[in-house]
Short mmCIF file of C-alpha atoms in Angstrom, two decimals:
data_model
loop_
_atom_site.label_atom_id
_atom_site.label_comp_id
_atom_site.label_asym_id
_atom_site.label_seq_id
_atom_site.Cartn_x
_atom_site.Cartn_y
_atom_site.Cartn_z
CA UNK A 12 128.29 76.48 28.51
CA UNK A 13 128.57 79.93 30.08
CA UNK A 14 125.78 80.76 32.53
CA UNK A 15 124.33 84.26 32.04
CA UNK A 16 123.35 86.34 35.05
CA UNK A 17 119.59 86.72 35.07
CA UNK A 18 119.30 89.55 37.60
CA UNK A 19 121.55 91.15 40.46
CA UNK A 20 121.10 89.77 43.94
CA UNK A 21 120.09 91.88 46.69
CA UNK A 22 123.79 92.99 47.66
CA UNK A 23 124.13 94.26 44.06
CA UNK A 24 120.69 95.98 44.30
CA UNK A 25 121.82 97.62 47.62
CA UNK A 26 125.12 98.71 46.14
CA UNK A 27 123.75 100.68 43.04
CA UNK A 28 120.18 101.72 44.62
CA UNK A 29 119.22 100.94 47.83
CA UNK A 30 122.15 101.93 50.20
CA UNK A 31 124.08 104.13 47.79
CA UNK A 32 124.05 107.63 49.03
CA UNK A 33 125.11 111.21 47.57
CA UNK A 34 128.29 111.82 49.67
CA UNK A 35 129.29 115.01 51.33
CA UNK A 36 132.48 114.08 52.55
CA UNK A 37 135.27 112.32 51.44
CA UNK A 38 137.77 109.60 52.78
CA UNK A 39 141.46 110.30 52.09
CA UNK A 40 141.75 107.49 49.43
CA UNK A 41 143.04 108.16 46.01
CA UNK A 42 141.18 107.35 42.76
CA UNK A 43 143.39 106.26 40.10
CA UNK A 44 143.46 106.77 36.53
CA UNK A 45 142.94 103.05 35.96
CA UNK A 46 139.59 103.21 38.03
CA UNK A 47 138.65 106.17 35.68
CA UNK A 48 139.29 104.39 32.58
CA UNK A 49 137.39 101.25 34.06
CA UNK A 50 134.56 103.61 34.89
CA UNK A 51 134.44 104.89 31.32
CA UNK A 52 134.65 101.25 29.71
CA UNK A 53 131.24 100.49 31.39
CA UNK A 54 129.32 103.72 31.14
CA UNK A 55 130.22 104.20 27.28
CA UNK A 56 127.77 101.17 26.48
CA UNK A 57 124.51 102.79 28.24
CA UNK A 58 122.17 103.55 25.20
CA UNK A 59 121.89 107.02 23.34
CA UNK A 60 120.01 108.19 20.53
CA UNK A 61 121.61 107.11 17.35
CA UNK A 62 124.40 106.08 19.55
CA UNK A 63 125.46 109.74 19.51
CA UNK A 64 127.23 109.63 22.94
CA UNK A 65 127.46 113.35 23.42
CA UNK A 66 128.74 113.20 26.85
CA UNK A 67 132.37 114.37 27.48
CA UNK A 68 134.13 114.26 30.84
CA UNK A 69 136.85 116.35 32.35
CA UNK A 70 138.06 114.57 35.47
CA UNK A 71 139.76 117.04 37.84
CA UNK A 72 142.39 115.09 39.67
CA UNK A 73 145.05 117.66 40.50
CA UNK A 74 145.10 120.13 43.08
CA UNK A 75 145.63 122.84 40.30
CA UNK A 76 142.63 121.77 38.37
CA UNK A 77 140.62 121.62 41.27
CA UNK A 78 141.25 125.20 42.27
CA UNK A 79 140.21 126.34 38.69
CA UNK A 80 136.64 125.11 39.74
CA UNK A 81 136.39 126.10 43.20
CA UNK A 82 135.26 130.07 42.46
CA UNK A 83 132.48 128.67 40.33
CA UNK A 84 130.81 126.65 43.16
CA UNK A 85 127.87 127.41 45.35
CA UNK A 86 129.59 127.96 48.81
CA UNK A 87 128.22 124.70 50.26
CA UNK A 88 129.92 122.70 47.48
CA UNK A 89 133.21 124.11 47.93
CA UNK A 90 134.57 122.16 50.64
CA UNK A 91 133.54 118.70 49.65
CA UNK A 92 134.85 119.35 46.35
CA UNK A 93 137.94 120.33 47.65
CA UNK A 94 138.44 116.98 49.47
CA UNK A 95 137.08 114.64 46.88
CA UNK A 96 139.66 112.61 45.39
CA UNK A 97 138.26 113.55 41.63
CA UNK A 98 135.71 115.74 40.63
CA UNK A 99 134.00 115.16 37.22
CA UNK A 100 132.63 117.77 35.06
CA UNK A 101 130.07 116.00 32.76
CA UNK A 102 129.68 117.94 29.77
CA UNK A 103 128.28 117.65 26.26
CA UNK A 104 129.95 118.20 22.99
CA UNK A 105 127.79 120.75 20.85
CA UNK A 106 129.36 119.28 17.91
CA UNK A 107 128.93 115.57 18.63
CA UNK A 108 127.19 114.82 15.38
CA UNK A 109 130.76 115.20 14.01
CA UNK A 110 131.53 111.62 15.46
CA UNK A 111 128.44 109.92 14.01
CA UNK A 112 130.29 108.43 10.98
CA UNK A 113 132.03 106.63 13.52
CA UNK A 114 129.51 105.94 15.95
CA UNK A 115 126.67 105.32 13.67
CA UNK A 116 128.22 103.94 10.33
CA UNK A 117 125.32 102.36 8.97
CA UNK A 118 123.47 105.60 8.07
CA UNK A 119 124.33 109.25 7.23
CA UNK A 120 122.88 110.67 10.77
CA UNK A 121 125.14 113.74 10.77
CA UNK A 122 122.90 116.07 8.96
CA UNK A 123 119.83 114.92 11.01
CA UNK A 124 121.43 117.02 13.70
CA UNK A 125 124.05 119.34 11.93
CA UNK A 126 121.24 121.24 10.40
CA UNK A 127 118.88 121.51 13.37
CA UNK A 128 120.33 123.34 16.14
CA UNK A 129 117.21 122.91 18.46
CA UNK A 130 117.38 119.00 18.10
CA UNK A 131 120.89 119.11 18.28
CA UNK A 132 120.86 120.80 21.51
CA UNK A 133 117.97 118.71 23.04
CA UNK A 134 119.50 115.55 21.98
CA UNK A 135 123.02 116.67 23.55
CA UNK A 136 121.35 117.75 26.96
CA UNK A 137 119.08 114.58 27.00
CA UNK A 138 121.74 112.19 26.19
CA UNK A 139 124.79 113.72 27.97
CA UNK A 140 122.38 113.89 31.03
CA UNK A 141 121.56 109.96 30.48
CA UNK A 142 125.34 109.20 30.35
CA UNK A 143 125.95 111.17 33.41
CA UNK A 144 123.66 108.86 35.12
CA UNK A 145 125.32 105.76 33.68
CA UNK A 146 128.47 107.34 34.77
CA UNK A 147 127.28 107.55 38.28
CA UNK A 148 125.76 104.07 38.38
CA UNK A 149 129.16 102.49 36.76
CA UNK A 150 131.19 104.15 39.48
CA UNK A 151 129.11 102.68 42.21
CA UNK A 152 129.31 99.56 40.40
CA UNK A 153 133.09 99.54 40.77
CA UNK A 154 132.85 100.40 44.21
CA UNK A 155 133.15 104.04 44.24
CA UNK A 156 130.72 106.83 45.71
CA UNK A 157 129.26 109.94 44.13
CA UNK A 158 128.35 113.36 44.85
CA UNK A 159 126.59 114.93 42.04
CA UNK A 160 126.15 118.79 42.07
CA UNK A 161 124.09 121.42 39.99
CA UNK A 162 124.81 124.16 42.39
CA UNK A 163 127.58 125.92 40.34
CA UNK A 164 127.85 129.10 37.93
CA UNK A 165 127.77 127.18 34.70
CA UNK A 166 128.86 130.28 32.63
CA UNK A 167 132.00 130.33 34.73
CA UNK A 168 132.82 126.73 34.34
CA UNK A 169 132.20 127.08 30.57
CA UNK A 170 134.62 130.07 30.59
CA UNK A 171 137.38 128.49 32.39
CA UNK A 172 137.38 124.99 31.03
CA UNK A 173 135.71 125.42 27.52
CA UNK A 174 136.74 128.73 26.43
CA UNK A 175 136.02 127.83 22.73
CA UNK A 176 132.41 127.05 23.44
CA UNK A 177 132.50 123.42 21.93
CA UNK A 178 132.01 121.62 25.00
CA UNK A 179 129.36 122.86 27.73
CA UNK A 180 129.19 121.82 31.27
CA UNK A 181 125.75 119.68 32.37
CA UNK A 182 126.53 118.97 36.02
CA UNK A 183 129.44 118.06 38.17
CA UNK A 184 130.09 114.82 40.38
CA UNK A 185 132.61 114.26 43.02
CA UNK A 186 133.91 110.77 43.31
CA UNK A 187 135.84 108.70 45.79
CA UNK A 188 135.27 106.79 48.92
CA UNK A 189 132.65 108.54 50.86
CA UNK A 190 132.49 109.53 54.70
CA UNK A 191 129.37 108.09 55.83
CA UNK A 192 129.90 110.14 59.08
CA UNK A 193 128.99 113.23 56.96
CA UNK A 194 125.69 111.79 55.22
CA UNK A 195 122.24 113.42 56.08
CA UNK A 196 119.55 111.40 56.70
CA UNK A 197 117.89 110.09 53.51
CA UNK A 198 114.95 112.26 52.35
CA UNK A 199 111.79 110.48 51.29
CA UNK A 200 110.74 109.49 47.84
CA UNK A 201 107.55 109.38 46.10
CA UNK A 202 105.17 106.78 46.32
CA UNK A 203 104.55 104.59 43.39
CA UNK A 204 101.06 106.26 42.82
CA UNK A 205 102.52 109.77 42.67
CA UNK A 206 105.01 109.07 39.96
CA UNK A 207 103.72 106.07 37.89
CA UNK A 208 100.62 105.33 36.11
CA UNK A 209 99.78 101.94 34.72
CA UNK A 210 97.58 101.94 31.56
CA UNK B 24 128.24 91.43 61.00
CA UNK B 25 126.66 91.87 57.74
CA UNK B 26 129.18 91.74 54.77
CA UNK B 27 128.72 94.81 52.21
CA UNK B 28 129.27 94.15 48.65
CA UNK B 29 132.31 95.96 47.72
CA UNK B 30 131.75 96.16 43.79
CA UNK B 31 129.70 94.04 41.28
CA UNK B 32 131.44 91.14 39.74
CA UNK B 33 132.06 90.61 36.16
CA UNK B 34 128.71 88.99 35.63
CA UNK B 35 126.85 91.96 37.11
CA UNK B 36 128.79 94.13 34.93
CA UNK B 37 127.80 92.46 31.91
CA UNK B 38 124.41 92.41 32.89
CA UNK B 39 124.40 96.06 33.45
CA UNK B 40 126.45 97.43 30.71
CA UNK B 41 128.94 95.18 28.73
CA UNK B 42 126.42 92.60 27.31
CA UNK B 43 123.21 94.72 27.84
CA UNK B 44 121.91 95.82 24.47
CA UNK B 45 119.04 98.10 23.04
CA UNK B 46 116.41 95.75 22.16
CA UNK B 47 114.68 95.85 18.57
CA UNK B 48 111.98 92.79 19.20
CA UNK B 49 110.40 91.10 22.04
CA UNK B 50 109.87 87.48 23.31
CA UNK B 51 106.06 86.93 24.18
CA UNK B 52 106.64 86.92 27.81
CA UNK B 53 104.51 89.38 30.15
CA UNK B 54 105.79 91.82 32.60
CA UNK B 55 103.91 91.99 35.86
CA UNK B 56 102.89 94.89 37.83
CA UNK B 57 104.94 93.73 40.54
CA UNK B 58 107.94 94.01 38.15
CA UNK B 59 107.11 97.58 37.57
CA UNK B 60 106.85 98.18 41.25
CA UNK B 61 110.01 96.66 41.93
CA UNK B 62 111.94 98.69 39.08
CA UNK B 63 110.32 101.86 40.70
CA UNK B 64 111.32 101.08 44.14
CA UNK B 65 114.98 100.69 42.92
CA UNK B 66 115.09 103.67 40.34
CA UNK B 67 113.47 106.12 42.95
CA UNK B 68 116.90 106.08 45.02
CA UNK B 69 118.97 107.53 42.23
CA UNK B 70 120.37 111.21 42.96
CA UNK B 71 118.34 114.04 41.71
CA UNK B 72 118.90 117.87 42.42
CA UNK B 73 117.34 118.84 45.66
CA UNK B 74 115.90 115.34 45.66
CA UNK B 75 113.50 116.77 43.17
CA UNK B 76 112.44 113.52 41.68
CA UNK B 77 110.57 115.08 38.81
CA UNK B 78 110.15 112.07 36.42
CA UNK B 79 106.82 110.69 35.97
CA UNK B 80 106.18 107.37 34.11
CA UNK B 81 103.07 106.20 32.27
CA UNK B 82 103.17 102.31 31.68
CA UNK B 83 101.33 101.33 28.65
CA UNK B 84 100.52 97.69 29.19
CA UNK B 85 96.99 97.11 27.72
CA UNK B 86 96.58 96.85 24.03
CA UNK B 87 94.29 99.77 24.01
CA UNK B 88 96.99 102.08 25.77
CA UNK B 89 99.59 100.88 23.46
CA UNK B 90 97.05 101.73 20.56
CA UNK B 91 96.84 105.35 21.47
CA UNK B 92 100.64 105.82 21.27
CA UNK B 93 101.16 103.99 18.07
CA UNK B 94 100.10 107.06 15.70
CA UNK B 95 102.79 109.15 17.48
CA UNK B 96 106.00 106.79 16.54
CA UNK B 97 108.16 107.29 13.66
CA UNK B 98 107.54 104.15 11.20
CA UNK B 99 110.43 102.09 12.49
CA UNK B 100 109.44 102.23 15.99
CA UNK B 101 105.71 100.87 15.58
CA UNK B 102 106.29 97.15 15.17
CA UNK B 103 108.61 96.85 18.16
CA UNK B 104 106.55 99.02 20.36
CA UNK B 105 103.42 97.13 19.41
CA UNK B 106 104.84 93.92 20.54
CA UNK B 107 106.71 94.81 23.54
CA UNK B 108 105.19 93.66 26.83
CA UNK B 109 105.14 97.17 28.25
CA UNK B 110 106.10 100.70 26.69
CA UNK B 111 107.05 103.38 29.42
CA UNK B 112 106.52 107.06 28.64
CA UNK B 113 109.38 108.86 30.77
CA UNK B 114 108.00 112.25 31.26
CA UNK B 115 108.51 115.14 33.71
CA UNK B 116 106.06 116.98 35.96
CA UNK B 117 106.45 120.66 35.09
CA UNK B 118 105.10 121.42 38.36
CA UNK B 119 107.53 118.83 40.19
CA UNK B 120 108.27 121.68 42.88
CA UNK B 121 105.17 121.19 44.41
CA UNK B 122 106.44 117.94 45.88
CA UNK B 123 109.33 119.51 47.38
CA UNK B 124 107.89 119.88 50.94
CA UNK B 125 107.57 116.07 51.10
CA UNK B 126 110.95 115.31 48.88
CA UNK B 127 113.06 118.13 50.64
CA UNK B 128 111.49 118.69 53.97
CA UNK B 129 114.63 120.58 55.60
CA UNK B 130 114.51 123.70 53.50
CA UNK B 131 111.76 125.51 51.71
CA UNK B 132 113.03 124.76 48.28
CA UNK B 133 109.87 125.21 46.26
CA UNK B 134 110.16 128.99 45.67
CA UNK B 135 113.86 128.44 44.28
CA UNK B 136 111.86 126.63 41.23
CA UNK B 137 108.52 127.79 41.28
CA UNK B 138 109.74 131.59 40.84
CA UNK B 139 112.08 130.69 37.92
CA UNK B 140 110.77 128.97 34.91
CA UNK B 141 114.05 128.54 33.07
CA UNK B 142 115.50 126.83 36.20
CA UNK B 143 112.54 124.71 36.57
CA UNK B 144 112.47 123.57 33.00
CA UNK B 145 116.25 122.89 32.80
CA UNK B 146 116.00 120.98 36.47
CA UNK B 147 112.80 118.85 35.18
CA UNK B 148 114.43 118.11 31.79
CA UNK B 149 118.06 117.03 33.24
CA UNK B 150 116.77 115.18 36.26
CA UNK B 151 113.93 113.30 34.53
CA UNK B 152 116.73 112.36 32.07
CA UNK B 153 118.88 111.14 34.94
CA UNK B 154 116.15 109.17 36.24
CA UNK B 155 115.14 107.81 33.09
CA UNK B 156 118.52 106.29 33.00
CA UNK B 157 118.33 104.91 36.50
CA UNK B 158 114.90 103.44 35.40
CA UNK B 159 116.75 101.61 32.35
CA UNK B 160 119.43 100.18 34.53
CA UNK B 161 117.26 99.09 37.31
CA UNK B 162 115.11 97.07 34.40
CA UNK B 163 118.34 95.69 33.71
CA UNK B 164 119.29 94.82 37.20
CA UNK B 165 116.13 92.86 37.80
CA UNK B 166 116.45 90.95 34.72
CA UNK B 167 114.59 92.77 31.81
CA UNK B 168 115.53 94.60 28.54
CA UNK B 169 115.02 97.89 27.60
CA UNK B 170 114.43 99.79 24.23
CA UNK B 171 114.73 103.29 24.36
CA UNK B 172 113.39 105.71 21.58
CA UNK B 173 113.45 109.22 21.08
CA UNK B 174 111.83 108.66 17.36
CA UNK B 175 108.27 110.01 17.93
CA UNK B 176 106.17 113.02 17.77
CA UNK B 177 106.36 114.64 21.37
CA UNK B 178 103.28 117.02 20.48
CA UNK B 179 101.20 114.23 19.75
CA UNK B 180 102.17 112.17 22.77
CA UNK B 181 101.61 115.08 25.01
CA UNK B 182 98.20 115.80 23.34
CA UNK B 183 97.23 112.37 23.71
CA UNK B 184 98.52 111.44 27.37
CA UNK B 185 99.03 114.82 28.94
CA UNK B 186 96.22 117.28 27.62
CA UNK B 187 96.31 119.44 30.72
CA UNK B 188 100.06 120.16 29.86
CA UNK B 189 101.49 119.67 33.39
CA UNK B 190 103.34 116.56 32.42
CA UNK B 191 105.78 116.49 29.32
CA UNK B 192 107.08 113.44 27.49
CA UNK B 193 110.73 112.99 27.59
CA UNK B 194 111.45 109.90 26.09
CA UNK B 195 110.00 106.25 25.25
CA UNK B 196 111.25 102.97 26.37
CA UNK B 197 109.85 99.38 25.76
CA UNK B 198 110.69 96.79 28.48
CA UNK B 199 110.42 93.10 28.46
CA UNK B 200 112.59 90.22 27.46
CA UNK B 201 114.30 91.03 24.34
CA UNK B 202 114.57 88.67 21.25
CA UNK B 203 118.23 88.41 20.75
CA UNK B 204 117.80 87.51 17.11
CA UNK B 205 116.63 90.78 16.13
CA UNK B 206 119.53 92.57 17.24
CA UNK B 207 121.73 94.68 15.26
CA UNK B 208 125.55 94.32 15.41
CA UNK B 209 126.75 96.79 18.28
CA UNK B 210 128.17 99.91 17.11
CA UNK B 211 131.53 101.51 17.89
CA UNK B 212 132.04 103.67 21.13
CA UNK B 213 134.43 106.60 21.66
CA UNK B 214 137.89 105.96 22.85
CA UNK B 215 138.50 107.38 26.27
CA UNK B 216 140.79 109.89 24.77
CA UNK B 217 137.86 111.03 22.55
CA UNK B 218 135.38 111.46 25.53
CA UNK B 219 137.59 112.17 28.45
CA UNK B 220 140.39 114.44 29.61
CA UNK B 221 142.24 114.05 33.03
CA UNK B 222 143.48 117.46 34.42
#
């Protein structure tokens, strides 16, 4: 009989959470298409509302693709993005509900969203953010580091990469093997009592 | 010399992603305060914009607390929430920027958000969603199951639990040991080519 893992051990928890850091510099080690597919084949399983899976990812791997992004970045994000092996634009599909007949086959869920622009926007933004987090933890789980950023001109990114307006950028994330010499000291976190209540 | 884990093995990837399922029913096994604190002490390390950490979690553990939530739920979410050992309201703090002097001590980041309501709302919503995903994967990492839900009346939840308007509910998530006999078959996911592009 197959043994199911009950929980991650300390090394696994360190890898995903306790020792994982947002990287500001990168080693010169490529990230392959196979690795990007492996990350996708993990993070796609994370839960979303009605399995709507609204996130779309544009992986910028070539120098030419990267060059198109750089003018939209805040100055402090340019150098690290230039040197990252891959930069992912985590976007959402404003018409994600068109895929619901495939994704949620047991009910006619498309009209719930297609007829309600506010609900549709909120669902796409919340769930593509959830998926962005699954993406980062999946990347860490397969041994890569992440460097997420919101410091960019979203209108410029949308105009450059999504001129038809169907996809919208949520945030950007460099991935690769981080250069630990470029790390800042870790900033404090809130205490349990500042962030949580038990009723 | 300490050996660092390079990546999770297949059992770890199964636990977090490939075999993890959204649970619809729960075994009668309690979740302790120690477990909730362990989850917090992992997911708090996940990255957020300017380390803003806007998520706030209200854990409903007592029967009385649970009763206050039930009237706000969509009918299909009542029974599973009633029987879950703990239900977490993942919320955000609309005044999260008040904590930035602690969280982001190397710059005066509070005015970036305090003076810009639209940026502040977007940052709180995006980053509390990211943290909600870190929360769920941390719960899975320590051996618990999750059942996230958006099917509830957010105004009712806010009025009942956050009457002063400072915190706002983002989504709700049951946690505990799932009852696998109540699982639905897993729904399809998008193919890599439907969700991702490599440039």
